[in-house]
Amino acid sequence: MEKKHKSIILSISQPYVHSMNGQVERDVCSVMDKARTLMASANVPMKYWEYAILTACYIINRTPSANMNVTPYEKVTGEKPNLSKLVPFFAIGVFHRTKEERIKDGAWAYKAELCRMLGYDESCLDSYYILVIKSGRIITRGNCKFSLTTK
């Protein structure tokens, strides 16, 4: 049964018969393969798998495919994606600590702290999800400098 409404084709499949979903199953496979590769290339602990998946989607949406001359991001927004902020997944870096964060450590507190890049926070302009190495917290920051390697 197919119904077309606003260029959307409804297609119903049997439960647990993944092959009936066609393109969706293939796209899920592509995302999982890319996320798995991102994690393996940097030897990332399994507990950060969700960030690898978000990063894989971010990269896929900004990569043109063979049958399109625009990226999926460009097709939706009408703008070319800005790739200047791309860094390797789980790359080591530093982020600037705010005055409020340093005040509790006293006058000699470090202004920067080590971190790892976990992904791109699209809800904030030019921001990353980062893992603060010292505390293990995951926060969003834009004022980061990353190494181009993951070691």
PDB file of C-alpha atoms in Angstrom:
ATOM      1  CA  MET A   1       0.000   0.000   0.000  1.00  0.00           C
ATOM      2  CA  GLU A   2       1.512   3.310  -1.066  1.00  0.00           C
ATOM      3  CA  LYS A   3       0.181   6.756  -0.421  1.00  0.00           C
ATOM      4  CA  LYS A   4       1.878   9.847  -1.751  1.00  0.00           C
ATOM      5  CA  HIS A   5       1.506  13.089   0.184  1.00  0.00           C
ATOM      6  CA  LYS A   6       3.884  16.037  -0.225  1.00  0.00           C
ATOM      7  CA  SER A   7       6.451  13.820  -2.016  1.00  0.00           C
ATOM      8  CA  ILE A   8       6.498  11.334   0.858  1.00  0.00           C
ATOM      9  CA  ILE A   9       5.846   7.735  -0.051  1.00  0.00           C
ATOM     10  CA  LEU A  10       4.423   5.621   2.754  1.00  0.00           C
ATOM     11  CA  SER A  11       5.609   2.066   2.612  1.00  0.00           C
ATOM     12  CA  ILE A  12       4.691  -0.577   5.156  1.00  0.00           C
ATOM     13  CA  SER A  13       6.893  -3.556   5.933  1.00  0.00           C
ATOM     14  CA  GLN A  14       6.488  -6.687   7.996  1.00  0.00           C
ATOM     15  CA  PRO A  15       7.855  -6.663  11.543  1.00  0.00           C
ATOM     16  CA  TYR A  16      11.412  -8.058  11.841  1.00  0.00           C
ATOM     17  CA  VAL A  17      11.886  -8.285   8.048  1.00  0.00           C
ATOM     18  CA  HIS A  18      14.602  -5.657   7.680  1.00  0.00           C
ATOM     19  CA  SER A  19      15.159  -6.286   3.989  1.00  0.00           C
ATOM     20  CA  MET A  20      11.740  -4.781   3.245  1.00  0.00           C
ATOM     21  CA  ASN A  21      12.943  -1.382   4.493  1.00  0.00           C
ATOM     22  CA  GLY A  22      15.473  -1.066   1.674  1.00  0.00           C
ATOM     23  CA  GLN A  23      17.147   2.346   1.670  1.00  0.00           C
ATOM     24  CA  VAL A  24      16.616   2.995   5.375  1.00  0.00           C
ATOM     25  CA  GLU A  25      18.433  -0.214   6.317  1.00  0.00           C
ATOM     26  CA  ARG A  26      21.283   0.657   3.943  1.00  0.00           C
ATOM     27  CA  ASP A  27      21.598   4.156   5.429  1.00  0.00           C
ATOM     28  CA  VAL A  28      21.630   2.781   8.986  1.00  0.00           C
ATOM     29  CA  CYS A  29      24.393   0.394   7.897  1.00  0.00           C
ATOM     30  CA  SER A  30      26.412   3.304   6.458  1.00  0.00           C
ATOM     31  CA  VAL A  31      26.100   5.320   9.674  1.00  0.00           C
ATOM     32  CA  MET A  32      27.068   2.337  11.828  1.00  0.00           C
ATOM     33  CA  ASP A  33      30.063   1.506   9.613  1.00  0.00           C
ATOM     34  CA  LYS A  34      31.347   5.087   9.737  1.00  0.00           C
ATOM     35  CA  ALA A  35      30.825   5.322  13.523  1.00  0.00           C
ATOM     36  CA  ARG A  36      32.590   1.997  14.042  1.00  0.00           C
ATOM     37  CA  THR A  37      35.513   3.211  11.914  1.00  0.00           C
ATOM     38  CA  LEU A  38      35.723   6.508  13.823  1.00  0.00           C
ATOM     39  CA  MET A  39      35.905   4.626  17.102  1.00  0.00           C
ATOM     40  CA  ALA A  40      38.390   2.022  15.897  1.00  0.00           C
ATOM     41  CA  SER A  41      40.739   4.568  14.329  1.00  0.00           C
ATOM     42  CA  ALA A  42      41.198   6.380  17.650  1.00  0.00           C
ATOM     43  CA  ASN A  43      40.719   3.396  19.989  1.00  0.00           C
ATOM     44  CA  VAL A  44      37.742   5.147  21.602  1.00  0.00           C
ATOM     45  CA  PRO A  45      36.068   3.493  24.633  1.00  0.00           C
ATOM     46  CA  MET A  46      32.678   1.958  23.804  1.00  0.00           C
ATOM     47  CA  LYS A  47      30.851   4.248  26.225  1.00  0.00           C
ATOM     48  CA  TYR A  48      31.187   7.097  23.685  1.00  0.00           C
ATOM     49  CA  TRP A  49      29.403   5.232  20.860  1.00  0.00           C
ATOM     50  CA  GLU A  50      26.514   7.723  20.697  1.00  0.00           C
ATOM     51  CA  TYR A  51      28.930  10.584  19.968  1.00  0.00           C
ATOM     52  CA  ALA A  52      30.549   8.507  17.212  1.00  0.00           C
ATOM     53  CA  ILE A  53      27.099   8.023  15.640  1.00  0.00           C
ATOM     54  CA  LEU A  54      26.286  11.758  15.847  1.00  0.00           C
ATOM     55  CA  THR A  55      29.681  12.591  14.310  1.00  0.00           C
ATOM     56  CA  ALA A  56      29.173   9.997  11.565  1.00  0.00           C
ATOM     57  CA  CYS A  57      25.810  11.610  10.676  1.00  0.00           C
ATOM     58  CA  TYR A  58      27.402  15.069  10.732  1.00  0.00           C
ATOM     59  CA  ILE A  59      30.107  13.933   8.291  1.00  0.00           C
ATOM     60  CA  ILE A  60      27.734  11.991   6.015  1.00  0.00           C
ATOM     61  CA  ASN A  61      25.415  15.010   5.737  1.00  0.00           C
ATOM     62  CA  ARG A  62      28.329  17.158   4.609  1.00  0.00           C
ATOM     63  CA  THR A  63      29.752  14.691   2.081  1.00  0.00           C
ATOM     64  CA  PRO A  64      28.508  14.655  -1.527  1.00  0.00           C
ATOM     65  CA  SER A  65      27.489  11.284  -2.945  1.00  0.00           C
ATOM     66  CA  ALA A  66      28.175   9.945  -6.424  1.00  0.00           C
ATOM     67  CA  ASN A  67      24.663  10.646  -7.740  1.00  0.00           C
ATOM     68  CA  MET A  68      24.322  14.180  -6.307  1.00  0.00           C
ATOM     69  CA  ASN A  69      26.435  17.251  -6.957  1.00  0.00           C
ATOM     70  CA  VAL A  70      25.415  18.815  -3.615  1.00  0.00           C
ATOM     71  CA  THR A  71      25.679  17.549  -0.071  1.00  0.00           C
ATOM     72  CA  PRO A  72      22.555  16.505   1.861  1.00  0.00           C
ATOM     73  CA  TYR A  73      23.186  19.504   4.157  1.00  0.00           C
ATOM     74  CA  GLU A  74      23.238  21.842   1.154  1.00  0.00           C
ATOM     75  CA  LYS A  75      20.105  20.263  -0.278  1.00  0.00           C
ATOM     76  CA  VAL A  76      18.173  20.952   2.936  1.00  0.00           C
ATOM     77  CA  THR A  77      19.590  24.367   3.908  1.00  0.00           C
ATOM     78  CA  GLY A  78      20.567  25.789   0.520  1.00  0.00           C
ATOM     79  CA  GLU A  79      24.003  26.691   1.929  1.00  0.00           C
ATOM     80  CA  LYS A  80      27.382  25.068   1.363  1.00  0.00           C
ATOM     81  CA  PRO A  81      28.614  23.440   4.586  1.00  0.00           C
ATOM     82  CA  ASN A  82      31.517  25.093   6.408  1.00  0.00           C
ATOM     83  CA  LEU A  83      34.181  22.395   6.770  1.00  0.00           C
ATOM     84  CA  SER A  84      36.826  24.608   8.383  1.00  0.00           C
ATOM     85  CA  LYS A  85      35.945  23.350  11.887  1.00  0.00           C
ATOM     86  CA  LEU A  86      36.287  19.633  11.093  1.00  0.00           C
ATOM     87  CA  VAL A  87      38.727  17.801  13.365  1.00  0.00           C
ATOM     88  CA  PRO A  88      39.438  14.088  13.859  1.00  0.00           C
ATOM     89  CA  PHE A  89      37.039  12.282  16.184  1.00  0.00           C
ATOM     90  CA  PHE A  90      38.497  11.940  19.719  1.00  0.00           C
ATOM     91  CA  ALA A  91      41.378  14.298  18.862  1.00  0.00           C
ATOM     92  CA  ILE A  92      43.237  15.611  21.872  1.00  0.00           C
ATOM     93  CA  GLY A  93      42.963  19.325  22.502  1.00  0.00           C
ATOM     94  CA  VAL A  94      42.612  22.091  25.026  1.00  0.00           C
ATOM     95  CA  PHE A  95      39.729  24.368  25.892  1.00  0.00           C
ATOM     96  CA  HIS A  96      39.690  27.717  27.663  1.00  0.00           C
ATOM     97  CA  ARG A  97      38.373  27.661  31.227  1.00  0.00           C
ATOM     98  CA  THR A  98      36.172  30.623  32.118  1.00  0.00           C
ATOM     99  CA  LYS A  99      37.014  32.933  35.005  1.00  0.00           C
ATOM    100  CA  GLU A 100      34.135  31.400  36.975  1.00  0.00           C
ATOM    101  CA  GLU A 101      35.605  27.915  36.489  1.00  0.00           C
ATOM    102  CA  ARG A 102      39.077  29.048  37.592  1.00  0.00           C
ATOM    103  CA  ILE A 103      38.034  31.107  40.632  1.00  0.00           C
ATOM    104  CA  LYS A 104      37.646  28.086  42.912  1.00  0.00           C
ATOM    105  CA  ASP A 105      41.234  26.971  42.115  1.00  0.00           C
ATOM    106  CA  GLY A 106      42.789  30.288  43.099  1.00  0.00           C
ATOM    107  CA  ALA A 107      44.951  32.866  41.347  1.00  0.00           C
ATOM    108  CA  TRP A 108      47.354  30.304  39.849  1.00  0.00           C
ATOM    109  CA  ALA A 109      44.680  28.140  38.217  1.00  0.00           C
ATOM    110  CA  TYR A 110      45.389  27.061  34.657  1.00  0.00           C
ATOM    111  CA  LYS A 111      43.433  28.905  31.977  1.00  0.00           C
ATOM    112  CA  ALA A 112      43.283  25.864  29.684  1.00  0.00           C
ATOM    113  CA  GLU A 113      42.477  22.212  30.251  1.00  0.00           C
ATOM    114  CA  LEU A 114      43.001  19.028  28.252  1.00  0.00           C
ATOM    115  CA  CYS A 115      40.042  17.558  26.409  1.00  0.00           C
ATOM    116  CA  ARG A 116      39.014  15.129  23.672  1.00  0.00           C
ATOM    117  CA  MET A 117      36.724  15.995  20.762  1.00  0.00           C
ATOM    118  CA  LEU A 118      33.506  13.961  20.810  1.00  0.00           C
ATOM    119  CA  GLY A 119      31.424  15.701  18.171  1.00  0.00           C
ATOM    120  CA  TYR A 120      29.754  18.824  16.874  1.00  0.00           C
ATOM    121  CA  ASP A 121      27.035  20.555  18.877  1.00  0.00           C
ATOM    122  CA  GLU A 122      24.747  21.910  16.183  1.00  0.00           C
ATOM    123  CA  SER A 123      22.536  23.701  18.711  1.00  0.00           C
ATOM    124  CA  CYS A 124      25.369  26.202  19.324  1.00  0.00           C
ATOM    125  CA  LEU A 125      27.382  28.127  16.732  1.00  0.00           C
ATOM    126  CA  ASP A 126      30.822  26.575  16.020  1.00  0.00           C
ATOM    127  CA  SER A 127      30.740  24.386  19.144  1.00  0.00           C
ATOM    128  CA  TYR A 128      31.996  20.930  19.987  1.00  0.00           C
ATOM    129  CA  TYR A 129      31.022  18.224  22.441  1.00  0.00           C
ATOM    130  CA  ILE A 130      34.197  17.631  24.416  1.00  0.00           C
ATOM    131  CA  LEU A 131      35.308  15.176  27.057  1.00  0.00           C
ATOM    132  CA  VAL A 132      37.177  16.922  29.874  1.00  0.00           C
ATOM    133  CA  ILE A 133      40.003  14.472  30.528  1.00  0.00           C
ATOM    134  CA  LYS A 134      40.622  15.403  34.186  1.00  0.00           C
ATOM    135  CA  SER A 135      37.003  15.119  35.358  1.00  0.00           C
ATOM    136  CA  GLY A 136      35.427  12.845  32.714  1.00  0.00           C
ATOM    137  CA  ARG A 137      32.608  15.370  32.180  1.00  0.00           C
ATOM    138  CA  ILE A 138      31.156  15.984  28.732  1.00  0.00           C
ATOM    139  CA  ILE A 139      30.504  19.648  27.980  1.00  0.00           C
ATOM    140  CA  THR A 140      29.919  21.932  24.989  1.00  0.00           C
ATOM    141  CA  ARG A 141      32.600  24.456  24.087  1.00  0.00           C
ATOM    142  CA  GLY A 142      33.559  26.571  21.114  1.00  0.00           C
ATOM    143  CA  ASN A 143      36.896  27.871  22.321  1.00  0.00           C
ATOM    144  CA  CYS A 144      38.921  24.704  21.642  1.00  0.00           C
ATOM    145  CA  LYS A 145      42.199  24.005  19.889  1.00  0.00           C
ATOM    146  CA  PHE A 146      42.668  20.419  18.680  1.00  0.00           C
ATOM    147  CA  SER A 147      45.590  18.427  17.408  1.00  0.00           C
ATOM    148  CA  LEU A 148      45.119  16.955  13.940  1.00  0.00           C
ATOM    149  CA  THR A 149      45.860  13.488  15.332  1.00  0.00           C
ATOM    150  CA  THR A 150      44.104  11.397  17.958  1.00  0.00           C
ATOM    151  CA  LYS A 151      47.275  10.460  19.874  1.00  0.00           C
TER     152      LYS A 151
END
